[in-house]
Each structure stands twice: as C-alpha cells, then as structure tokens.
Amino acid sequence: MGLSKLGKELLPERRGRRINKHRLSHLVLLILVIFVFCLGASGLNLILHGKIESKNSSTQAARGLRMESDVGSPRKSKHRRKYFPCEVGLLDSVDNLVEPTTFVEFAKFSLQYVDREDNSSLIPRFAGHQTLDERELSFNARNQTLHCGFVKGPVGSFSTGFDLEEKDKNFMNQCKIAVSSCIFGSSDFLRRPTSKQISAYSKSNVCFVMFVDQATLYTLASEGNVPDENGNIGLWRIVVVKSLPYEDMRRTGKVPKFLAHRLFPSSRYSIWLDSKMRLNTDPMLIIENFLWRTRSEYAISNHYVRHCVWEEVLQNKRLNKYNHRAIDEQLMFYQSDGLVKFNATDPNTPLPSCMS
C-alpha cells in the first residue's frame, strides 16, 4: 500500500518532467530552425552580395581598362567609319628625280619678321600685337616685315614660349627638306616612319623632326622610346620644346604645323604629318607628285568627312574642343572677312569655306 501510494504521488511529477522535456525539445528545435533559416538567409545574402561586388568590380575593371586604353589610343566608336588611302600615282623610285629649275607662276618678294616688341606697356605674347590693319596688309605679296610668331618682349621680360635648345636650332637651320610632326601633352603614340619605304637618299638628305614637350618625353621613355646619343628615336629627331606658348595643346600644336618656314628657315620643302598618321612613303616621291609634277608651291588634302567650315564649327561644339562663344566669335570674324558657306556646285565662289 505504501509503495502504491508513493507511486501515485510520483506519477504527476514524472508527467511534468516529460512535458518539460517535450517543451525543451520543441524550443531547441525552434531555435535550430530559426538559426538554420538565418544562416541560409545570411549565406544567400553573402552570395548575392558577392555576385554584385564581383559584377561591380568587373565593371570597374572594364572601365579601368577602357580608361587606360583611351589614354593611350584614340577613342573608338562602334559606328566609326573606315577610311582607306586613295590611289596616288607616285613614282616607283627616287632615282633620277630632277627638281624643276623654274616656277614661272611664283611671285618673288622678301619677307622679314617682327622678332621683338619693346613696348613695355604690353604684355609679351608669342604672336605679338598685330593690328587688324597690319593683318590686312600682310596678305599682299610684297616686300614687308610682319608678325609671324616667336615675338619676344622687351629685353629682360619673360619668355613668350616655344623655346628650343641651340643644338636643335642649329640642326634645323641646316635642313633643306623637312618632315615634321608634334606630340604635346602626351596626347598620342610615337609613330615612326616606315624605314623600309624611305630611300637612302631621303635618310641622308631629309630632316625628320618630332616636336615634343617634357611630359611627352617622360611618357616616351616609360614606353621604352629613349632618344639615342644624337637625340633620335628611329628616323625622328626628337626636339624638346620648353615654355609652351599656350595652355591649349591643340593651339600649341599649330605652331610647328603652320610656321615650319620659321623653324626650318633654310628648307626649300617641308611636309607636315599629323601625329595620328605614319609616313609610309618616301617624302621625295610626295614632293615630286604634288609639287614638282604640277609646278605647285603648296599642296593640302581635302577633309575626308566634312566639306564646310560651318560643319567643322558644329563638330567642334559637339566635341567641346573649345569654348562655344569663342568658336562663334571666330566664325563671325571669318564671315566679316568675306567667308561664305561652301557650295559644291559653285567651286569658284570667292573664299569658299572648303574644309581641308
């Protein structure tokens, strides 16, 4: 009886223990489920985040590659047109070339240049301070002294720019035929003339001069293009320009392009080569075909896309090459000089604005 009574008294206590165990197991199971759910959600988040980061890093890497590519090469468009060289009837060899002795249509006159302005009230500048009247008179083919760049200020004033070393000046003063180009602001690659296409005569008698600034010289060196003891990289004679006259590199690039007669004062012929082009033809064959054969004194190619200054103005604005107001002012100045829109059906219109 005592044992039976004791068993009955212990039965509720055992049931309570079973209930507590069930509750505890349910609670542990619930905690485990919540933990697994949180772990799964966290893992999914990490995976998604990793994919996003991987995608972002890939995008950033691709952008970085594009930026690096854009720095070293011209930006390419998916719809960029392809242009092929036109057929030119060049001779096969420079052998037996004979320079014409006379050019009857040439006007002979003497030019002198303003090399210093002593007016201390004016800020010295590379182009000097030419008046509009002086500019108008300079178009006449006559003996005269005119502004043509490289104008110094009063003695003791600061440099107006485009300073060259004496050894380079002496070299260029002796050039009879010059091929020149320029790279300023590390804006392009150095493209060497195709040596196999250049005759031994041209290698000995033609000056190949590449004008660069200090920043471009450093870039060339980092790319493995270091001038030799004579200052040459391949056929190019590297001439370093100090104190660039203009902050705009495009504007500075116009100095050697348009003033070759000042940089090569003894040269009879000069060829300007854009830095984005490579010379694949002997320069003497170019001179024979475009000057000697036609008895011309100047040759320039038409623009391969645009045919009118008005179109060029719009393109410059689209690319934001210059201040738009400055572009408009320049165009208005050209119009006041008599420039009219190019008309392909009337090529004899005075001052046609044909692009070249």
mmCIF file of C-alpha atoms in Angstrom:
data_model
loop_
_atom_site.group_PDB
_atom_site.id
_atom_site.type_symbol
_atom_site.label_atom_id
_atom_site.label_comp_id
_atom_site.label_asym_id
_atom_site.label_seq_id
_atom_site.Cartn_x
_atom_site.Cartn_y
_atom_site.Cartn_z
ATOM 1 C CA MET A 1 0.000 0.000 0.000
ATOM 2 C CA GLY A 2 2.799 2.362 0.923
ATOM 3 C CA LEU A 3 4.595 1.723 -2.353
ATOM 4 C CA SER A 4 1.393 2.042 -4.379
ATOM 5 C CA LYS A 5 0.582 5.310 -2.711
ATOM 6 C CA LEU A 6 4.138 6.565 -3.260
ATOM 7 C CA GLY A 7 3.924 5.596 -6.963
ATOM 8 C CA LYS A 8 0.709 7.562 -7.351
ATOM 9 C CA GLU A 9 2.312 10.588 -5.743
ATOM 10 C CA LEU A 10 5.358 10.418 -8.057
ATOM 11 C CA LEU A 11 3.300 9.952 -11.288
ATOM 12 C CA PRO A 12 2.324 13.665 -11.752
ATOM 13 C CA GLU A 13 5.913 14.669 -11.097
ATOM 14 C CA ARG A 14 7.148 12.312 -13.863
ATOM 15 C CA ARG A 15 4.479 13.591 -16.254
ATOM 16 C CA GLY A 16 5.625 17.122 -15.509
ATOM 17 C CA ARG A 17 9.170 16.175 -16.305
ATOM 18 C CA ARG A 18 8.034 14.604 -19.629
ATOM 19 C CA ILE A 19 6.108 17.767 -20.530
ATOM 20 C CA ASN A 20 9.131 19.934 -19.678
ATOM 21 C CA LYS A 21 11.363 17.720 -21.852
ATOM 22 C CA HIS A 22 8.941 17.987 -24.769
ATOM 23 C CA ARG A 23 8.767 21.763 -24.415
ATOM 24 C CA LEU A 24 12.521 21.989 -24.208
ATOM 25 C CA SER A 25 12.993 19.821 -27.295
ATOM 26 C CA HIS A 26 10.428 21.928 -29.184
ATOM 27 C CA LEU A 27 12.160 25.078 -28.077
ATOM 28 C CA VAL A 28 15.559 23.727 -29.121
ATOM 29 C CA LEU A 29 14.094 22.619 -32.466
ATOM 30 C CA LEU A 30 12.515 26.039 -32.968
ATOM 31 C CA ILE A 31 15.817 27.765 -32.156
ATOM 32 C CA LEU A 32 17.618 25.391 -34.516
ATOM 33 C CA VAL A 33 15.111 26.116 -37.321
ATOM 34 C CA ILE A 34 15.444 29.861 -36.768
ATOM 35 C CA PHE A 35 19.235 29.546 -36.735
ATOM 36 C CA VAL A 36 19.241 27.490 -39.943
ATOM 37 C CA PHE A 37 16.858 29.983 -41.565
ATOM 38 C CA CYS A 38 19.048 32.919 -40.514
ATOM 39 C CA LEU A 39 22.154 31.110 -41.667
ATOM 40 C CA GLY A 40 20.551 30.334 -45.015
ATOM 41 C CA ALA A 41 19.360 33.904 -45.464
ATOM 42 C CA SER A 42 22.757 35.236 -44.467
ATOM 43 C CA GLY A 43 24.507 32.858 -46.851
ATOM 44 C CA LEU A 44 22.165 33.822 -49.678
ATOM 45 C CA ASN A 45 22.815 37.476 -48.925
ATOM 46 C CA LEU A 46 26.561 36.886 -48.967
ATOM 47 C CA ILE A 47 26.326 35.044 -52.260
ATOM 48 C CA LEU A 48 24.200 37.762 -53.834
ATOM 49 C CA HIS A 49 26.420 40.465 -52.382
ATOM 50 C CA GLY A 50 29.471 38.655 -53.673
ATOM 51 C CA LYS A 51 27.944 38.463 -57.110
ATOM 52 C CA ILE A 52 27.079 42.145 -57.010
ATOM 53 C CA GLU A 53 30.557 43.021 -55.818
ATOM 54 C CA SER A 54 32.058 40.759 -58.467
ATOM 55 C CA LYS A 55 29.871 42.396 -61.074
ATOM 56 C CA ASN A 56 30.786 45.871 -59.818
ATOM 57 C CA SER A 57 34.472 45.017 -59.664
ATOM 58 C CA SER A 58 34.293 43.535 -63.151
ATOM 59 C CA THR A 59 32.512 46.646 -64.371
ATOM 60 C CA GLN A 60 35.078 48.854 -62.648
ATOM 61 C CA ALA A 61 37.899 46.767 -64.078
ATOM 62 C CA ALA A 62 36.383 47.020 -67.529
ATOM 63 C CA ARG A 63 36.004 50.761 -67.091
ATOM 64 C CA GLY A 64 39.602 50.948 -65.912
ATOM 65 C CA LEU A 65 40.771 49.038 -68.948
ATOM 66 C CA ARG A 66 38.751 51.317 -71.192
ATOM 67 C CA MET A 67 40.178 54.377 -69.477
ATOM 68 C CA GLU A 68 43.724 53.054 -69.840
ATOM 69 C CA SER A 69 43.016 52.222 -73.442
ATOM 70 C CA ASP A 70 41.501 55.651 -74.059
ATOM 71 C CA VAL A 71 44.549 57.374 -72.599
ATOM 72 C CA GLY A 72 46.939 55.614 -74.929
ATOM 73 C CA SER A 73 44.845 55.430 -78.086
ATOM 74 C CA PRO A 74 42.120 57.371 -79.852
ATOM 75 C CA ARG A 75 38.593 56.625 -78.606
ATOM 76 C CA LYS A 76 36.876 54.197 -80.946
ATOM 77 C CA SER A 77 33.192 54.281 -81.772
ATOM 78 C CA LYS A 78 31.168 51.210 -82.678
ATOM 79 C CA HIS A 79 29.974 53.073 -85.730
ATOM 80 C CA ARG A 80 33.301 54.597 -86.646
ATOM 81 C CA ARG A 81 33.808 54.721 -90.373
ATOM 82 C CA LYS A 82 36.778 53.107 -92.025
ATOM 83 C CA TYR A 83 38.793 55.141 -94.476
ATOM 84 C CA PHE A 84 41.208 53.783 -96.998
ATOM 85 C CA PRO A 85 44.035 55.618 -98.748
ATOM 86 C CA CYS A 86 43.236 56.964 -102.176
ATOM 87 C CA GLU A 87 45.278 55.915 -105.168
ATOM 88 C CA VAL A 88 48.154 58.292 -105.868
ATOM 89 C CA GLY A 89 50.355 57.903 -108.923
ATOM 90 C CA LEU A 90 53.695 58.057 -107.145
ATOM 91 C CA LEU A 91 56.861 57.047 -108.900
ATOM 92 C CA ASP A 92 58.396 53.706 -108.039
ATOM 93 C CA SER A 93 61.771 55.121 -107.065
ATOM 94 C CA VAL A 94 63.553 58.337 -106.161
ATOM 95 C CA ASP A 95 66.270 57.530 -108.680
ATOM 96 C CA ASN A 96 66.625 60.063 -111.484
ATOM 97 C CA LEU A 97 64.383 62.638 -109.811
ATOM 98 C CA VAL A 98 65.027 66.111 -111.195
ATOM 99 C CA GLU A 99 63.786 69.260 -109.493
ATOM 100 C CA PRO A 100 62.209 71.761 -111.917
ATOM 101 C CA THR A 101 64.540 74.713 -112.398
ATOM 102 C CA THR A 102 61.906 77.434 -112.689
ATOM 103 C CA PHE A 103 58.388 78.071 -111.494
ATOM 104 C CA VAL A 104 57.101 80.892 -113.663
ATOM 105 C CA GLU A 105 53.944 81.419 -111.599
ATOM 106 C CA PHE A 106 55.856 82.100 -108.366
ATOM 107 C CA ALA A 107 55.930 85.687 -107.067
ATOM 108 C CA LYS A 108 59.325 86.684 -105.741
ATOM 109 C CA PHE A 109 59.488 89.018 -102.771
ATOM 110 C CA SER A 110 61.337 89.364 -99.478
ATOM 111 C CA LEU A 111 59.822 88.827 -96.047
ATOM 112 C CA GLN A 112 61.173 89.934 -92.679
ATOM 113 C CA TYR A 113 59.629 89.100 -89.334
ATOM 114 C CA VAL A 114 58.989 91.055 -86.146
ATOM 115 C CA ASP A 115 61.117 89.281 -83.557
ATOM 116 C CA ARG A 116 60.831 91.745 -80.663
ATOM 117 C CA GLU A 117 58.340 94.316 -79.361
ATOM 118 C CA ASP A 118 59.844 96.893 -76.987
ATOM 119 C CA ASN A 119 56.552 98.365 -75.792
ATOM 120 C CA SER A 120 56.729 97.791 -72.028
ATOM 121 C CA SER A 121 53.037 98.654 -71.593
ATOM 122 C CA LEU A 122 52.006 95.494 -73.475
ATOM 123 C CA ILE A 123 52.144 92.001 -72.040
ATOM 124 C CA PRO A 124 54.639 90.000 -74.164
ATOM 125 C CA ARG A 125 52.990 87.221 -76.132
ATOM 126 C CA PHE A 126 54.137 84.689 -78.692
ATOM 127 C CA ALA A 127 52.065 86.089 -81.575
ATOM 128 C CA GLY A 128 52.879 89.717 -80.776
ATOM 129 C CA HIS A 129 50.332 92.523 -81.023
ATOM 130 C CA GLN A 130 49.467 92.804 -84.693
ATOM 131 C CA THR A 131 46.689 95.253 -85.560
ATOM 132 C CA LEU A 132 43.864 94.365 -87.924
ATOM 133 C CA ASP A 133 45.226 96.843 -90.471
ATOM 134 C CA GLU A 134 48.661 95.211 -90.328
ATOM 135 C CA ARG A 135 46.998 91.829 -90.718
ATOM 136 C CA GLU A 136 45.092 93.005 -93.792
ATOM 137 C CA LEU A 137 48.244 94.370 -95.440
ATOM 138 C CA SER A 138 50.185 91.168 -94.719
ATOM 139 C CA PHE A 139 48.047 89.289 -97.265
ATOM 140 C CA ASN A 140 49.638 91.241 -100.114
ATOM 141 C CA ALA A 141 52.591 89.570 -101.840
ATOM 142 C CA ARG A 142 55.204 92.290 -101.445
ATOM 143 C CA ASN A 143 58.412 93.049 -99.573
ATOM 144 C CA GLN A 144 57.406 93.571 -95.966
ATOM 145 C CA THR A 145 58.058 92.893 -92.275
ATOM 146 C CA LEU A 146 55.205 91.159 -90.486
ATOM 147 C CA HIS A 147 54.181 89.371 -87.288
ATOM 148 C CA CYS A 148 54.624 85.632 -87.615
ATOM 149 C CA GLY A 149 55.064 84.198 -84.120
ATOM 150 C CA PHE A 150 58.214 83.874 -81.986
ATOM 151 C CA VAL A 151 57.851 87.532 -80.943
ATOM 152 C CA LYS A 152 59.851 88.420 -77.825
ATOM 153 C CA GLY A 153 59.038 91.191 -75.401
ATOM 154 C CA PRO A 154 61.392 93.914 -74.142
ATOM 155 C CA VAL A 155 64.878 92.834 -73.038
ATOM 156 C CA GLY A 156 64.641 91.213 -69.624
ATOM 157 C CA SER A 157 60.982 90.207 -69.948
ATOM 158 C CA PHE A 158 59.788 86.628 -69.587
ATOM 159 C CA SER A 159 59.838 84.145 -72.448
ATOM 160 C CA THR A 160 56.835 84.130 -74.774
ATOM 161 C CA GLY A 161 57.270 80.397 -75.335
ATOM 162 C CA PHE A 162 58.366 77.673 -77.744
ATOM 163 C CA ASP A 163 61.961 77.756 -76.556
ATOM 164 C CA LEU A 164 64.408 75.370 -78.227
ATOM 165 C CA GLU A 165 67.963 74.347 -77.385
ATOM 166 C CA GLU A 166 70.710 75.859 -79.534
ATOM 167 C CA LYS A 167 71.875 72.479 -80.811
ATOM 168 C CA ASP A 168 68.362 71.785 -82.128
ATOM 169 C CA LYS A 169 68.161 75.235 -83.720
ATOM 170 C CA ASN A 170 71.495 74.682 -85.450
ATOM 171 C CA PHE A 171 70.296 71.306 -86.723
ATOM 172 C CA MET A 172 67.032 72.724 -88.120
ATOM 173 C CA ASN A 173 68.781 75.739 -89.673
ATOM 174 C CA GLN A 174 70.693 73.364 -91.929
ATOM 175 C CA CYS A 175 67.674 71.384 -93.143
ATOM 176 C CA LYS A 176 66.894 71.718 -96.848
ATOM 177 C CA ILE A 177 63.905 69.350 -96.781
ATOM 178 C CA ALA A 178 61.906 68.767 -93.581
ATOM 179 C CA VAL A 179 59.273 66.299 -92.439
ATOM 180 C CA SER A 180 57.853 67.365 -89.090
ATOM 181 C CA SER A 181 55.191 66.439 -86.569
ATOM 182 C CA CYS A 182 54.478 67.047 -82.889
ATOM 183 C CA ILE A 183 53.071 65.444 -79.742
ATOM 184 C CA PHE A 184 52.283 67.744 -76.818
ATOM 185 C CA GLY A 185 50.745 66.757 -73.505
ATOM 186 C CA SER A 186 51.373 63.018 -74.083
ATOM 187 C CA SER A 187 48.336 63.074 -76.345
ATOM 188 C CA ASP A 188 49.393 60.369 -78.772
ATOM 189 C CA PHE A 189 51.711 57.476 -79.593
ATOM 190 C CA LEU A 190 55.010 57.945 -81.374
ATOM 191 C CA ARG A 191 54.582 56.541 -84.875
ATOM 192 C CA ARG A 192 57.881 56.072 -86.645
ATOM 193 C CA PRO A 193 58.180 56.416 -90.439
ATOM 194 C CA THR A 194 58.308 53.038 -92.159
ATOM 195 C CA SER A 195 62.050 52.809 -92.599
ATOM 196 C CA LYS A 196 61.889 50.213 -95.388
ATOM 197 C CA GLN A 197 59.864 52.622 -97.536
ATOM 198 C CA ILE A 198 62.319 55.510 -97.082
ATOM 199 C CA SER A 199 65.178 55.648 -99.573
ATOM 200 C CA ALA A 200 68.805 56.000 -98.576
ATOM 201 C CA TYR A 201 68.790 59.406 -100.276
ATOM 202 C CA SER A 202 65.952 60.692 -98.056
ATOM 203 C CA LYS A 203 67.520 59.237 -94.928
ATOM 204 C CA SER A 204 70.624 61.280 -95.684
ATOM 205 C CA ASN A 205 69.050 64.477 -97.028
ATOM 206 C CA VAL A 206 65.665 64.868 -95.299
ATOM 207 C CA CYS A 207 65.260 66.057 -91.696
ATOM 208 C CA PHE A 208 62.626 64.106 -89.752
ATOM 209 C CA VAL A 209 61.748 66.213 -86.686
ATOM 210 C CA MET A 210 59.259 65.366 -83.948
ATOM 211 C CA PHE A 211 58.492 68.239 -81.548
ATOM 212 C CA VAL A 212 57.544 67.159 -78.012
ATOM 213 C CA ASP A 213 57.208 68.728 -74.588
ATOM 214 C CA GLN A 214 58.817 67.446 -71.393
ATOM 215 C CA ALA A 215 55.728 65.480 -70.324
ATOM 216 C CA THR A 216 55.645 63.623 -73.652
ATOM 217 C CA LEU A 217 59.372 62.907 -73.402
ATOM 218 C CA TYR A 218 58.817 61.235 -70.000
ATOM 219 C CA THR A 219 55.957 59.174 -71.442
ATOM 220 C CA LEU A 220 58.060 58.058 -74.392
ATOM 221 C CA ALA A 221 60.838 56.991 -72.020
ATOM 222 C CA SER A 222 58.375 54.994 -69.904
ATOM 223 C CA GLU A 223 57.269 53.201 -73.086
ATOM 224 C CA GLY A 224 60.861 52.304 -73.942
ATOM 225 C CA ASN A 225 61.348 55.042 -76.548
ATOM 226 C CA VAL A 226 64.524 56.726 -75.365
ATOM 227 C CA PRO A 227 66.438 59.042 -77.735
ATOM 228 C CA ASP A 228 69.929 57.897 -78.623
ATOM 229 C CA GLU A 229 73.090 59.975 -78.220
ATOM 230 C CA ASN A 230 72.104 62.032 -81.280
ATOM 231 C CA GLY A 231 68.598 62.686 -79.958
ATOM 232 C CA ASN A 232 66.951 60.275 -82.400
ATOM 233 C CA ILE A 233 64.240 57.660 -81.992
ATOM 234 C CA GLY A 234 64.359 55.793 -85.263
ATOM 235 C CA LEU A 235 64.299 58.373 -88.049
ATOM 236 C CA TRP A 236 62.708 61.009 -85.800
ATOM 237 C CA ARG A 237 64.961 63.693 -84.368
ATOM 238 C CA ILE A 238 63.301 64.440 -81.011
ATOM 239 C CA VAL A 239 63.226 68.191 -80.343
ATOM 240 C CA VAL A 240 62.023 69.178 -76.873
ATOM 241 C CA VAL A 241 60.022 72.408 -76.670
ATOM 242 C CA LYS A 242 60.137 74.308 -73.381
ATOM 243 C CA SER A 243 57.740 77.019 -72.179
ATOM 244 C CA LEU A 244 54.766 76.130 -74.361
ATOM 245 C CA PRO A 245 53.183 79.382 -75.587
ATOM 246 C CA TYR A 246 49.577 78.261 -74.971
ATOM 247 C CA GLU A 247 47.850 76.142 -72.351
ATOM 248 C CA ASP A 248 45.703 74.539 -75.027
ATOM 249 C CA MET A 249 47.815 71.773 -76.574
ATOM 250 C CA ARG A 250 45.861 71.914 -79.832
ATOM 251 C CA ARG A 251 46.703 75.582 -80.184
ATOM 252 C CA THR A 252 50.369 74.969 -79.390
ATOM 253 C CA GLY A 253 50.393 72.198 -81.988
ATOM 254 C CA LYS A 254 49.516 74.757 -84.659
ATOM 255 C CA VAL A 255 52.914 76.472 -84.192
ATOM 256 C CA PRO A 256 55.081 73.807 -85.895
ATOM 257 C CA LYS A 257 52.231 72.986 -88.285
ATOM 258 C CA PHE A 258 51.827 76.477 -89.769
ATOM 259 C CA LEU A 259 55.201 78.048 -89.011
ATOM 260 C CA ALA A 260 57.540 75.444 -90.469
ATOM 261 C CA HIS A 261 59.187 78.203 -92.527
ATOM 262 C CA ARG A 262 60.256 79.853 -89.246
ATOM 263 C CA LEU A 263 61.521 76.649 -87.653
ATOM 264 C CA PHE A 264 63.325 75.488 -90.813
ATOM 265 C CA PRO A 265 64.465 78.799 -92.347
ATOM 266 C CA SER A 266 66.780 77.181 -94.925
ATOM 267 C CA SER A 267 64.346 74.497 -96.035
ATOM 268 C CA ARG A 268 63.019 74.569 -99.596
ATOM 269 C CA TYR A 269 60.311 71.985 -98.922
ATOM 270 C CA SER A 270 58.517 70.826 -95.786
ATOM 271 C CA ILE A 271 55.917 68.149 -95.131
ATOM 272 C CA TRP A 272 53.649 68.259 -92.093
ATOM 273 C CA LEU A 273 52.497 64.917 -90.708
ATOM 274 C CA ASP A 274 49.699 64.623 -88.152
ATOM 275 C CA SER A 275 50.795 62.611 -85.110
ATOM 276 C CA LYS A 276 47.998 60.096 -85.740
ATOM 277 C CA MET A 277 49.489 59.233 -89.118
ATOM 278 C CA ARG A 278 52.503 57.157 -90.060
ATOM 279 C CA LEU A 279 54.718 58.046 -93.012
ATOM 280 C CA ASN A 280 54.697 55.018 -95.318
ATOM 281 C CA THR A 281 56.083 56.714 -98.436
ATOM 282 C CA ASP A 282 59.353 58.328 -99.336
ATOM 283 C CA PRO A 283 58.957 62.104 -98.838
ATOM 284 C CA MET A 284 60.774 62.863 -102.103
ATOM 285 C CA LEU A 285 58.097 60.950 -104.016
ATOM 286 C CA ILE A 286 55.418 63.050 -102.291
ATOM 287 C CA ILE A 287 57.191 66.266 -103.257
ATOM 288 C CA GLU A 288 57.627 65.117 -106.849
ATOM 289 C CA ASN A 289 53.982 64.120 -107.231
ATOM 290 C CA PHE A 290 52.240 67.051 -105.572
ATOM 291 C CA LEU A 291 54.651 69.936 -106.206
ATOM 292 C CA TRP A 292 57.149 69.319 -108.972
ATOM 293 C CA ARG A 293 54.830 67.458 -111.330
ATOM 294 C CA THR A 294 52.103 70.134 -111.071
ATOM 295 C CA ARG A 295 54.512 73.056 -110.589
ATOM 296 C CA SER A 296 52.728 73.986 -107.374
ATOM 297 C CA GLU A 297 54.046 75.666 -104.267
ATOM 298 C CA TYR A 298 51.533 74.285 -101.777
ATOM 299 C CA ALA A 299 49.515 71.059 -101.504
ATOM 300 C CA ILE A 300 46.873 70.074 -98.958
ATOM 301 C CA SER A 301 44.280 67.306 -98.889
ATOM 302 C CA ASN A 302 40.547 67.806 -98.508
ATOM 303 C CA HIS A 303 38.951 66.732 -95.234
ATOM 304 C CA TYR A 304 37.806 63.110 -95.549
ATOM 305 C CA VAL A 305 34.343 63.756 -93.999
ATOM 306 C CA ARG A 306 33.438 67.432 -93.712
ATOM 307 C CA HIS A 307 33.419 69.879 -96.587
ATOM 308 C CA CYS A 308 32.483 73.185 -94.993
ATOM 309 C CA VAL A 309 33.744 75.358 -92.135
ATOM 310 C CA TRP A 310 30.169 75.552 -90.819
ATOM 311 C CA GLU A 311 30.179 71.760 -90.408
ATOM 312 C CA GLU A 312 33.537 71.944 -88.645
ATOM 313 C CA VAL A 313 32.136 74.546 -86.251
ATOM 314 C CA LEU A 314 29.271 72.236 -85.290
ATOM 315 C CA GLN A 315 31.630 69.287 -84.816
ATOM 316 C CA ASN A 316 33.947 71.316 -82.578
ATOM 317 C CA LYS A 317 30.965 72.257 -80.432
ATOM 318 C CA ARG A 318 29.750 68.675 -80.236
ATOM 319 C CA LEU A 319 33.166 67.539 -79.006
ATOM 320 C CA ASN A 320 33.556 70.587 -76.744
ATOM 321 C CA LYS A 321 37.011 71.215 -78.151
ATOM 322 C CA TYR A 322 36.835 74.929 -77.402
ATOM 323 C CA ASN A 323 34.630 77.442 -75.662
ATOM 324 C CA HIS A 324 31.467 77.723 -77.765
ATOM 325 C CA ARG A 325 31.341 81.500 -77.555
ATOM 326 C CA ALA A 326 34.954 81.729 -78.755
ATOM 327 C CA ILE A 327 34.079 79.449 -81.692
ATOM 328 C CA ASP A 328 31.138 81.662 -82.639
ATOM 329 C CA GLU A 329 33.253 84.803 -82.390
ATOM 330 C CA GLN A 330 35.906 83.277 -84.646
ATOM 331 C CA LEU A 331 33.331 82.246 -87.225
ATOM 332 C CA MET A 332 31.816 85.752 -87.175
ATOM 333 C CA PHE A 333 35.313 87.153 -87.742
ATOM 334 C CA TYR A 334 35.789 84.859 -90.751
ATOM 335 C CA GLN A 335 32.412 85.954 -92.127
ATOM 336 C CA SER A 336 33.353 89.598 -91.754
ATOM 337 C CA ASP A 337 36.406 88.788 -93.891
ATOM 338 C CA GLY A 338 34.072 87.535 -96.617
ATOM 339 C CA LEU A 339 33.863 83.814 -95.850
ATOM 340 C CA VAL A 340 30.694 82.197 -97.209
ATOM 341 C CA LYS A 341 29.283 78.695 -96.910
ATOM 342 C CA PHE A 342 30.827 76.124 -99.177
ATOM 343 C CA ASN A 343 28.788 75.419 -102.291
ATOM 344 C CA ALA A 344 29.911 72.280 -104.096
ATOM 345 C CA THR A 345 28.067 73.352 -107.258
ATOM 346 C CA ASP A 346 29.947 76.662 -107.400
ATOM 347 C CA PRO A 347 33.644 75.985 -106.662
ATOM 348 C CA ASN A 348 34.680 79.406 -107.994
ATOM 349 C CA THR A 349 32.938 81.371 -105.226
ATOM 350 C CA PRO A 350 35.403 83.830 -103.586
ATOM 351 C CA LEU A 351 36.829 82.486 -100.321
ATOM 352 C CA PRO A 352 34.922 79.170 -100.371
ATOM 353 C CA SER A 353 34.858 77.599 -96.924
ATOM 354 C CA CYS A 354 36.024 74.229 -98.161
ATOM 355 C CA MET A 355 37.475 72.078 -95.379
ATOM 356 C CA SER A 356 40.999 70.703 -95.706
#
